[in-house]
CSV table of C-alpha atoms and ligand atoms in Angstrom, one decimal:
chain,number,residue,atom,x,y,z
A,244,MET,CA,-31.2,-17.8,6.0
A,245,GLU,CA,-28.5,-15.8,8.4
A,246,ALA,CA,-26.1,-19.5,9.0
A,247,LEU,CA,-26.2,-20.2,5.7
A,248,TYR,CA,-25.4,-16.5,5.1
A,249,GLN,CA,-22.9,-16.5,8.1
A,250,SER,CA,-21.3,-21.0,6.1
A,251,ILE,CA,-21.1,-18.9,2.9
A,252,LEU,CA,-19.2,-16.6,4.1
A,253,ASP,CA,-16.5,-18.8,6.8
A,254,LEU,CA,-15.7,-20.2,3.0
A,255,LEU,CA,-15.0,-17.7,0.6
A,256,SER,CA,-13.1,-16.1,4.0
A,257,LYS,CA,-10.7,-18.8,3.6
A,258,VAL,CA,-9.8,-18.0,-0.9
A,259,VAL,CA,-11.0,-13.6,0.0
A,260,ILE,CA,-8.8,-13.6,3.2
A,261,PRO,CA,-6.1,-15.8,2.4
A,262,ASP,CA,-2.9,-16.6,4.8
A,263,TRP,CA,0.1,-14.7,3.1
A,264,GLY,CA,3.1,-15.2,4.7
A,265,GLN,CA,2.2,-19.4,3.6
A,266,LEU,CA,1.0,-18.1,-0.3
A,267,ILE,CA,4.1,-16.0,-0.1
A,268,GLY,CA,5.5,-19.4,1.5
A,269,LEU,CA,4.5,-21.0,-1.9
A,270,MET,CA,5.7,-19.0,-4.3
A,271,PRO,CA,8.8,-21.0,-5.0
A,272,LEU,CA,7.1,-24.2,-4.9
A,273,GLY,CA,5.6,-22.3,-7.1
A,274,LEU,CA,7.6,-21.0,-10.0
A,275,ALA,CA,10.6,-24.5,-9.5
A,276,GLY,CA,6.8,-25.5,-10.5
A,277,LEU,CA,6.6,-23.6,-13.3
A,278,ALA,CA,10.1,-23.9,-14.5
A,279,ALA,CA,9.2,-27.5,-14.4
A,280,LEU,CA,6.2,-26.9,-16.8
A,281,TRP,CA,7.5,-25.1,-19.0
A,282,PHE,CA,11.0,-27.3,-19.0
A,283,ALA,CA,8.2,-30.2,-20.3
A,284,TRP,CA,7.0,-27.6,-22.9
A,285,THR,CA,9.9,-26.5,-24.7
A,286,PHE,CA,10.8,-30.9,-23.7
A,287,ARG,CA,7.7,-31.5,-26.2
A,288,ARG,CA,7.9,-28.9,-28.7
A,289,PHE,CA,11.4,-30.7,-29.3
A,290,ALA,CA,10.5,-33.3,-29.6
A,291,THR,CA,7.3,-33.1,-32.0
A,292,ALA,CA,8.9,-29.6,-34.2
A,293,GLY,CA,10.1,-31.0,-37.8
A,294,PRO,CA,8.5,-33.0,-40.4
A,295,THR,CA,6.4,-35.8,-39.0
A,296,ARG,CA,7.6,-38.8,-41.7
A,297,ARG,CA,11.2,-39.4,-41.7
A,298,ALA,CA,13.9,-40.7,-44.8
A,299,PRO,CA,13.7,-44.8,-43.6
A,300,ALA,CA,17.1,-44.4,-42.7
A,301,ARG,CA,18.6,-41.2,-41.0
A,302,VAL,CA,21.0,-39.3,-43.1
A,303,ALA,CA,24.2,-39.3,-41.3
A,304,PRO,CA,25.9,-36.2,-41.2
A,305,VAL,CA,28.6,-35.1,-43.8
A,306,ALA,CA,30.9,-32.0,-43.4
A,307,PRO,CA,31.6,-30.0,-46.5
A,308,PRO,CA,35.0,-31.2,-48.2
A,309,GLY,CA,37.7,-29.2,-46.2
A,310,LEU,CA,36.4,-29.1,-43.0
A,311,HIS,CA,36.9,-31.3,-39.5
A,312,MET,CA,33.9,-32.0,-37.6
A,313,PRO,CA,34.2,-34.2,-34.3
A,314,GLY,CA,31.4,-36.2,-33.7
A,315,GLY,CA,29.2,-36.9,-31.2
A,316,SER,CA,30.3,-36.1,-27.4
A,317,ALA,CA,29.4,-36.7,-24.1
A,318,ALA,CA,31.8,-35.2,-22.5
A,319,PRO,CA,30.2,-31.6,-22.5
A,320,LEU,CA,27.4,-33.1,-20.9
A,321,VAL,CA,30.2,-35.2,-18.7
A,322,ALA,CA,32.5,-30.8,-18.0
A,323,ALA,CA,29.3,-29.6,-16.9
A,324,LEU,CA,28.1,-32.3,-14.3
A,325,GLY,CA,31.8,-31.5,-13.0
A,326,ALA,CA,31.1,-28.5,-12.5
A,327,ALA,CA,28.0,-28.6,-10.9
A,328,SER,CA,30.3,-31.2,-8.6
A,329,LEU,CA,32.7,-27.9,-8.4
A,330,PHE,CA,30.0,-25.0,-7.5
A,331,GLY,CA,28.3,-28.2,-4.9
A,332,GLY,CA,31.4,-28.6,-2.9
A,333,MET,CA,31.3,-24.2,-3.0
A,334,VAL,CA,28.3,-24.0,-1.5
A,335,ILE,CA,28.8,-27.5,0.9
A,336,GLY,CA,32.4,-26.0,1.8
A,337,GLY,CA,35.3,-28.2,2.9
A,338,THR,CA,35.8,-31.9,1.9
A,339,ALA,CA,33.4,-31.5,-0.9
A,340,LEU,CA,35.1,-28.2,-1.8
A,341,LEU,CA,37.7,-30.0,-2.6
A,342,VAL,CA,36.0,-33.4,-4.2
A,343,GLY,CA,34.0,-30.9,-6.6
A,344,ALA,CA,37.0,-29.0,-7.8
A,345,THR,CA,38.6,-33.5,-8.6
A,346,ILE,CA,35.5,-34.1,-9.5
A,347,LEU,CA,35.8,-30.9,-12.3
A,348,ALA,CA,39.6,-31.6,-13.5
A,349,LEU,CA,38.9,-35.4,-14.0
A,350,THR,CA,36.3,-34.2,-16.2
A,351,LEU,CA,37.9,-32.3,-17.6
A,352,LEU,CA,40.8,-33.9,-18.6
A,353,TYR,CA,37.6,-36.5,-19.8
A,354,TRP,CA,37.2,-33.7,-22.5
A,355,GLY,CA,40.6,-33.3,-23.4
A,356,ARG,CA,42.1,-36.2,-24.1
A,357,GLU,CA,39.1,-36.8,-25.8
A,358,ALA,CA,40.0,-33.8,-28.0
A,359,ILE,CA,43.8,-34.9,-28.6
A,360,ARG,CA,42.4,-38.1,-29.9
A,361,ASP,CA,40.2,-36.3,-32.1
A,362,TYR,CA,43.8,-34.4,-33.1
A,363,ASP,CA,45.9,-36.9,-34.1
A,364,HIS,CA,42.5,-38.1,-36.0
A,365,ALA,CA,42.9,-35.2,-37.6
A,366,THR,CA,46.2,-34.7,-38.1
A,367,HIS,CA,47.0,-38.6,-39.2
A,368,ALA,CA,44.6,-38.5,-41.7
A,369,LYS,CA,45.5,-39.6,-45.2
A,370,THR,CA,42.8,-37.8,-46.3
A,371,LEU,CA,42.9,-34.5,-44.5
A,372,PRO,CA,42.7,-31.9,-47.8
A,373,ALA,CA,46.2,-30.0,-47.9
A,374,VAL,CA,45.0,-26.7,-47.0
A,375,VAL,CA,48.6,-25.1,-47.2
A,376,HIS,CA,48.5,-25.2,-50.4
A,377,PRO,CA,45.6,-23.3,-52.1
A,378,GLY,CA,46.8,-20.8,-49.3
A,379,PRO,CA,46.7,-17.6,-48.5
A,380,PRO,CA,46.7,-14.7,-51.9
A,381,PRO,CA,50.4,-14.1,-52.2
A,382,GLY,CA,52.5,-12.4,-50.2
A,383,VAL,CA,51.1,-13.1,-46.9
A,384,HIS,CA,52.5,-15.9,-44.6
A,385,MET,CA,50.4,-17.8,-42.2
A,386,PRO,CA,51.7,-19.8,-39.1
A,387,GLY,CA,51.3,-24.0,-38.7
A,388,PRO,CA,48.4,-24.3,-36.2
A,389,SER,CA,50.6,-24.3,-32.5
A,390,PHE,CA,50.8,-25.4,-29.3
A,391,ARG,CA,52.7,-21.7,-28.3
A,392,PRO,CA,49.1,-20.2,-27.5
A,393,ILE,CA,48.2,-22.9,-25.5
A,394,LEU,CA,50.9,-23.3,-23.6
A,395,GLY,CA,51.8,-19.5,-22.4
A,396,ALA,CA,48.0,-18.9,-21.3
A,397,MET,CA,48.9,-22.0,-19.4
A,398,GLY,CA,52.4,-20.7,-17.8
A,399,THR,CA,51.0,-17.3,-17.1
A,400,ALA,CA,47.9,-18.9,-15.1
A,401,ALA,CA,51.0,-20.8,-13.1
A,402,LEU,CA,52.9,-17.5,-12.6
A,403,MET,CA,49.9,-15.1,-11.3
A,404,ALA,CA,49.0,-18.9,-9.4
A,405,GLY,CA,52.8,-18.1,-8.3
A,406,LEU,CA,51.8,-14.2,-7.5
A,407,VAL,CA,49.2,-15.2,-4.7
A,408,PHE,CA,50.6,-18.1,-2.9
A,409,GLY,CA,54.8,-16.6,-3.1
A,410,GLY,CA,57.2,-18.3,-2.0
A,411,TRP,CA,58.0,-21.2,-3.8
A,412,VAL,CA,54.7,-21.2,-6.0
A,413,LEU,CA,55.8,-18.0,-7.1
A,414,ALA,CA,59.2,-19.3,-8.3
A,415,ALA,CA,58.0,-22.6,-10.6
A,416,GLY,CA,55.8,-20.4,-12.0
A,417,VAL,CA,58.3,-17.7,-13.4
A,418,ILE,CA,59.9,-21.5,-14.6
A,419,ILE,CA,57.1,-23.2,-16.9
A,420,LEU,CA,55.5,-19.8,-18.0
A,421,VAL,CA,60.0,-19.0,-19.2
A,422,ALA,CA,59.6,-23.3,-21.1
A,423,THR,CA,56.7,-22.4,-22.1
A,424,LEU,CA,57.8,-18.4,-23.4
A,425,VAL,CA,61.0,-19.9,-24.6
A,426,GLY,CA,59.3,-22.0,-27.0
A,427,TRP,CA,57.3,-20.0,-28.4
A,428,LEU,CA,60.4,-18.0,-29.2
A,429,VAL,CA,63.0,-21.4,-30.6
A,430,ASP,CA,59.0,-22.3,-32.6
A,431,ALA,CA,59.1,-17.9,-34.2
A,432,ARG,CA,62.7,-18.7,-35.7
A,433,ALA,CA,62.5,-21.4,-36.7
A,434,GLU,CA,59.0,-19.4,-38.6
A,435,TYR,CA,61.7,-16.8,-39.6
A,436,ALA,CA,63.4,-18.9,-41.5
A,437,ARG,CA,61.7,-20.5,-43.3
A,438,THR,CA,60.3,-17.3,-44.8
A,439,GLU,CA,63.8,-16.1,-45.2
A,440,GLU,CA,63.8,-19.3,-47.6
A,441,ALA,CA,60.9,-19.0,-49.3
A,442,ASP,CA,63.2,-14.9,-49.9
A,443,ARG,CA,65.0,-17.0,-52.0
A,444,THR,CA,63.6,-19.8,-53.0
A,445,GLY,CA,59.8,-18.6,-54.1
A,446,HIS,CA,58.2,-21.2,-52.3
A,447,LEU,CA,56.8,-21.1,-49.0
A,448,GLU,CA,56.0,-24.2,-46.2
A,449,SER,CA,54.6,-24.0,-43.2
A,450,LEU,CA,56.2,-24.9,-40.0
A,451,PRO,CA,56.1,-29.8,-39.7
A,452,ALA,CA,52.1,-30.2,-37.7
A,453,PRO,CA,53.6,-30.1,-33.7
A,454,ARG,CA,53.5,-33.3,-31.5
A,455,TRP,CA,51.2,-32.3,-28.8
A,456,PRO,CA,54.2,-31.1,-25.5
A,457,LYS,CA,53.2,-34.0,-23.5
A,458,GLY,CA,56.9,-34.1,-22.1
A,459,LEU,CA,56.8,-30.5,-21.0
A,460,LEU,CA,52.9,-30.6,-20.1
A,461,GLN,CA,54.5,-33.3,-17.5
A,462,GLY,CA,57.2,-31.0,-16.9
A,463,ALA,CA,55.8,-28.4,-15.9
A,464,ALA,CA,52.9,-30.3,-13.5
A,465,VAL,CA,55.3,-32.0,-12.0
A,466,ILE,CA,57.1,-28.9,-11.2
A,467,PHE,CA,54.0,-27.1,-10.0
A,468,VAL,CA,52.8,-30.0,-8.0
A,469,LEU,CA,56.0,-30.3,-5.9
A,470,ALA,CA,56.2,-26.6,-5.7
A,471,ALA,CA,52.0,-26.1,-4.3
A,472,LEU,CA,53.5,-29.2,-2.1
A,473,VAL,CA,57.1,-27.0,-0.3
A,474,GLN,CA,54.9,-24.4,-0.2
A,475,ALA,CA,52.2,-26.1,1.3
A,476,GLY,CA,55.0,-27.9,4.1
A,477,VAL,CA,53.5,-31.1,3.4
A,478,ILE,CA,57.3,-32.1,1.8
A,479,PRO,CA,59.2,-29.2,3.6
A,480,PRO,CA,63.3,-29.3,0.9
A,481,GLN,CA,66.0,-31.5,2.7
A,482,VAL,CA,68.6,-29.1,4.7
A,483,SER,CA,71.2,-31.0,4.9
A,484,PRO,CA,72.4,-31.5,8.4
A,485,GLY,CA,74.8,-28.9,10.1
A,486,GLY,CA,75.1,-26.7,6.4
A,487,ASP,CA,72.6,-24.3,5.6
A,488,ALA,CA,70.5,-25.0,1.7
A,489,GLY,CA,68.5,-22.4,2.2
A,490,GLY,CA,65.7,-23.1,4.2
A,491,SER,CA,63.7,-21.6,7.0
A,492,PRO,CA,65.0,-21.8,10.1
A,493,ALA,CA,63.3,-24.9,12.9
A,494,PRO,CA,60.7,-23.1,14.6
A,495,THR,CA,61.3,-22.5,18.4
A,496,ASP,CA,59.9,-23.1,21.3
A,497,ARG,CA,58.2,-20.4,23.2
A,498,GLY,CA,55.9,-23.1,24.9
A,499,GLY,CA,56.9,-23.5,28.9
A,500,GLU,CA,56.2,-20.4,31.1
A,501,PRO,CA,53.0,-17.6,30.4
A,502,ALA,CA,54.1,-14.2,29.4
A,503,THR,CA,52.3,-11.9,27.9
A,504,ALA,CA,54.4,-9.6,25.5
A,505,PHE,CA,55.9,-11.7,21.9
A,506,THR,CA,58.0,-10.7,19.5
A,507,ILE,CA,57.1,-13.5,16.1
A,508,VAL,CA,59.1,-12.4,12.9
A,509,ALA,CA,57.4,-13.9,9.5
A,510,LYS,CA,59.9,-15.0,7.2
A,511,ASP,CA,59.4,-17.3,3.4
A,512,ILE,CA,55.5,-17.2,4.3
A,513,ALA,CA,56.0,-19.2,8.0
A,514,PHE,CA,57.0,-17.7,11.2
A,515,ASP,CA,60.4,-18.3,13.3
A,516,ILE,CA,58.1,-19.3,16.5
A,517,ARG,CA,55.3,-21.8,16.7
A,518,ALA,CA,54.0,-22.5,20.2
A,519,ILE,CA,53.5,-19.7,22.9
A,520,THR,CA,52.1,-19.8,26.6
A,521,VAL,CA,50.0,-17.4,27.9
A,522,PRO,CA,48.5,-16.8,31.2
A,523,ALA,CA,44.5,-17.4,31.2
A,524,ASP,CA,42.2,-13.9,30.5
A,525,THR,CA,44.6,-12.0,30.7
A,526,PRO,CA,45.8,-9.1,27.6
A,527,PHE,CA,48.7,-10.0,25.0
A,528,THR,CA,50.9,-8.9,22.1
A,529,ILE,CA,53.2,-10.3,19.6
A,530,THR,CA,54.9,-7.8,18.0
A,531,PHE,CA,55.0,-8.3,14.5
A,532,ASP,CA,57.6,-9.0,11.8
A,533,ASN,CA,56.9,-9.8,8.4
A,534,GLN,CA,60.7,-9.6,6.4
A,535,ASP,CA,59.3,-11.6,3.2
A,536,PRO,CA,59.4,-8.6,0.6
A,537,ALA,CA,57.1,-5.9,-0.1
A,538,GLY,CA,53.1,-7.8,-1.1
A,539,VAL,CA,53.7,-10.3,0.7
A,540,VAL,CA,51.2,-9.6,3.9
A,541,HIS,CA,51.1,-11.8,6.6
A,542,ASP,CA,48.2,-11.6,9.6
A,543,VAL,CA,48.5,-12.7,13.2
A,544,ASP,CA,44.8,-14.2,13.9
A,545,VAL,CA,43.5,-16.4,17.5
A,546,ARG,CA,41.2,-18.8,15.9
A,547,GLU,CA,39.8,-22.0,18.1
A,548,GLY,CA,41.2,-25.2,17.8
A,549,ASP,CA,39.9,-26.5,14.7
A,550,LYS,CA,42.0,-24.1,12.2
A,551,THR,CA,38.6,-22.8,11.1
A,552,THR,CA,36.5,-21.0,14.1
A,553,VAL,CA,38.3,-16.8,14.2
A,554,LEU,CA,38.3,-15.6,17.4
A,555,GLN,CA,40.2,-12.4,17.1
A,556,ASP,CA,41.3,-10.4,14.1
A,557,GLN,CA,44.2,-8.5,13.4
A,558,GLN,CA,45.1,-6.3,11.0
A,559,VAL,CA,48.0,-7.8,7.8
A,560,VAL,CA,51.0,-6.1,7.8
A,561,ASN,CA,52.4,-5.8,5.0
A,562,GLY,CA,55.7,-7.5,3.8
A,563,GLY,CA,59.9,-5.2,5.6
A,564,ALA,CA,56.9,-4.0,8.1
A,565,SER,CA,56.1,-4.7,12.0
A,566,ALA,CA,52.6,-4.0,13.7
A,567,THR,CA,52.2,-4.7,18.1
A,568,TYR,CA,48.6,-6.4,17.8
A,569,SER,CA,47.3,-6.7,21.6
A,570,TYR,CA,45.2,-9.9,22.2
A,571,ASP,CA,42.3,-9.4,25.0
A,572,GLY,CA,42.8,-12.1,27.9
A,573,LEU,CA,41.6,-16.3,26.6
A,574,PRO,CA,40.2,-18.5,29.4
A,575,VAL,CA,41.8,-21.9,30.3
A,576,GLY,CA,42.9,-23.8,26.8
A,577,SER,CA,44.2,-24.6,23.4
A,578,TYR,CA,44.0,-22.4,21.1
A,579,VAL,CA,46.1,-21.1,17.2
A,580,PHE,CA,47.3,-18.3,16.1
A,581,ILE,CA,47.8,-18.3,12.2
A,582,CYS,CA,48.4,-16.3,9.3
A,583,SER,CA,44.7,-16.4,7.7
A,584,ILE,CA,46.5,-15.2,4.0
A,585,HIS,CA,48.2,-18.7,4.2
A,586,PRO,CA,46.6,-20.7,6.8
A,587,VAL,CA,49.4,-23.5,5.9
A,588,PRO,CA,51.5,-25.7,8.9
A,589,ASN,CA,54.2,-23.3,9.0
A,590,MET,CA,51.8,-19.9,9.4
A,591,THR,CA,50.0,-21.7,12.7
A,592,GLY,CA,51.0,-22.2,15.8
A,593,THR,CA,49.5,-22.9,19.2
A,594,ILE,CA,48.6,-20.9,22.0
A,595,THR,CA,48.2,-22.9,25.4
A,596,VAL,CA,46.2,-20.3,27.7
A,597,LYS,CA,47.3,-21.9,31.7
B,445,CU,CU1,50.7,-15.3,6.1
């Protein structure tokens, strides 16, 4: 009897006194299972919803007159996949981030191409109702459709990128924004002329439907990509031999005999020195002079040769200011000094410790 009682207790103890740690470990699985069940249930509800008997043939949806509805499109799903790959890239980091961003850009381009086709289809359709002609109430003038707001937003985005990266990208951003805004101004001027004309003729026509601004978009893309490449040091601007075309001065190599005090100047998002040699296990200093405009901050961190593992982190120095950084001694080997704000080739140098 006692043995039976004991065996029942043993059996119950597995249920009554569970291993909480393991149970908690199972919670994410349980939640995932619940979520899967919920999805399955929702899917089933939708699949079985509505009339069980349908008309013999499926009725094609027709938009009311005067309305244009785009057709069915896989683009939102494709773009969602692109966004997912970007997020995946953000989690994994490194090259995966670049791949994810590229996939997202491609999926958005796909969507954009579809939108352009739809737009061209709508503007070329002969049956399109003359939306101008019931028209707005008398005395009210409505400007026609325009790409300008989108272009202006793109120009502003380019300018913002320029404010972040400075230098050539900033110049490109200003050019793109000015180009888009000037176009807008031209449109507004033409619109005004038509309105004025309407005062005499009593008949107000909108501007013709705008063409897709291919030239402006291509030009802006080329300028922006070129500026970004120059900024990143991938393609340095050509400096004519003997003459100065305003390019950054060639970096000085202070490699050779070890020293413990250095002066590094930062100008145009570039260090003037890109190699130093220090004695092993000996502290050293860098007097850092930031000659870029105020607002463009730099620092000089010490990293492993892989350029990513931070060994010694320093505070940033604002444009127009300077500071003397103190570094701890390093074991024999090769390291890099780098600006953590602009980790580009122009702001990366080698430290040889011997
Ligand atoms: Cu910098």
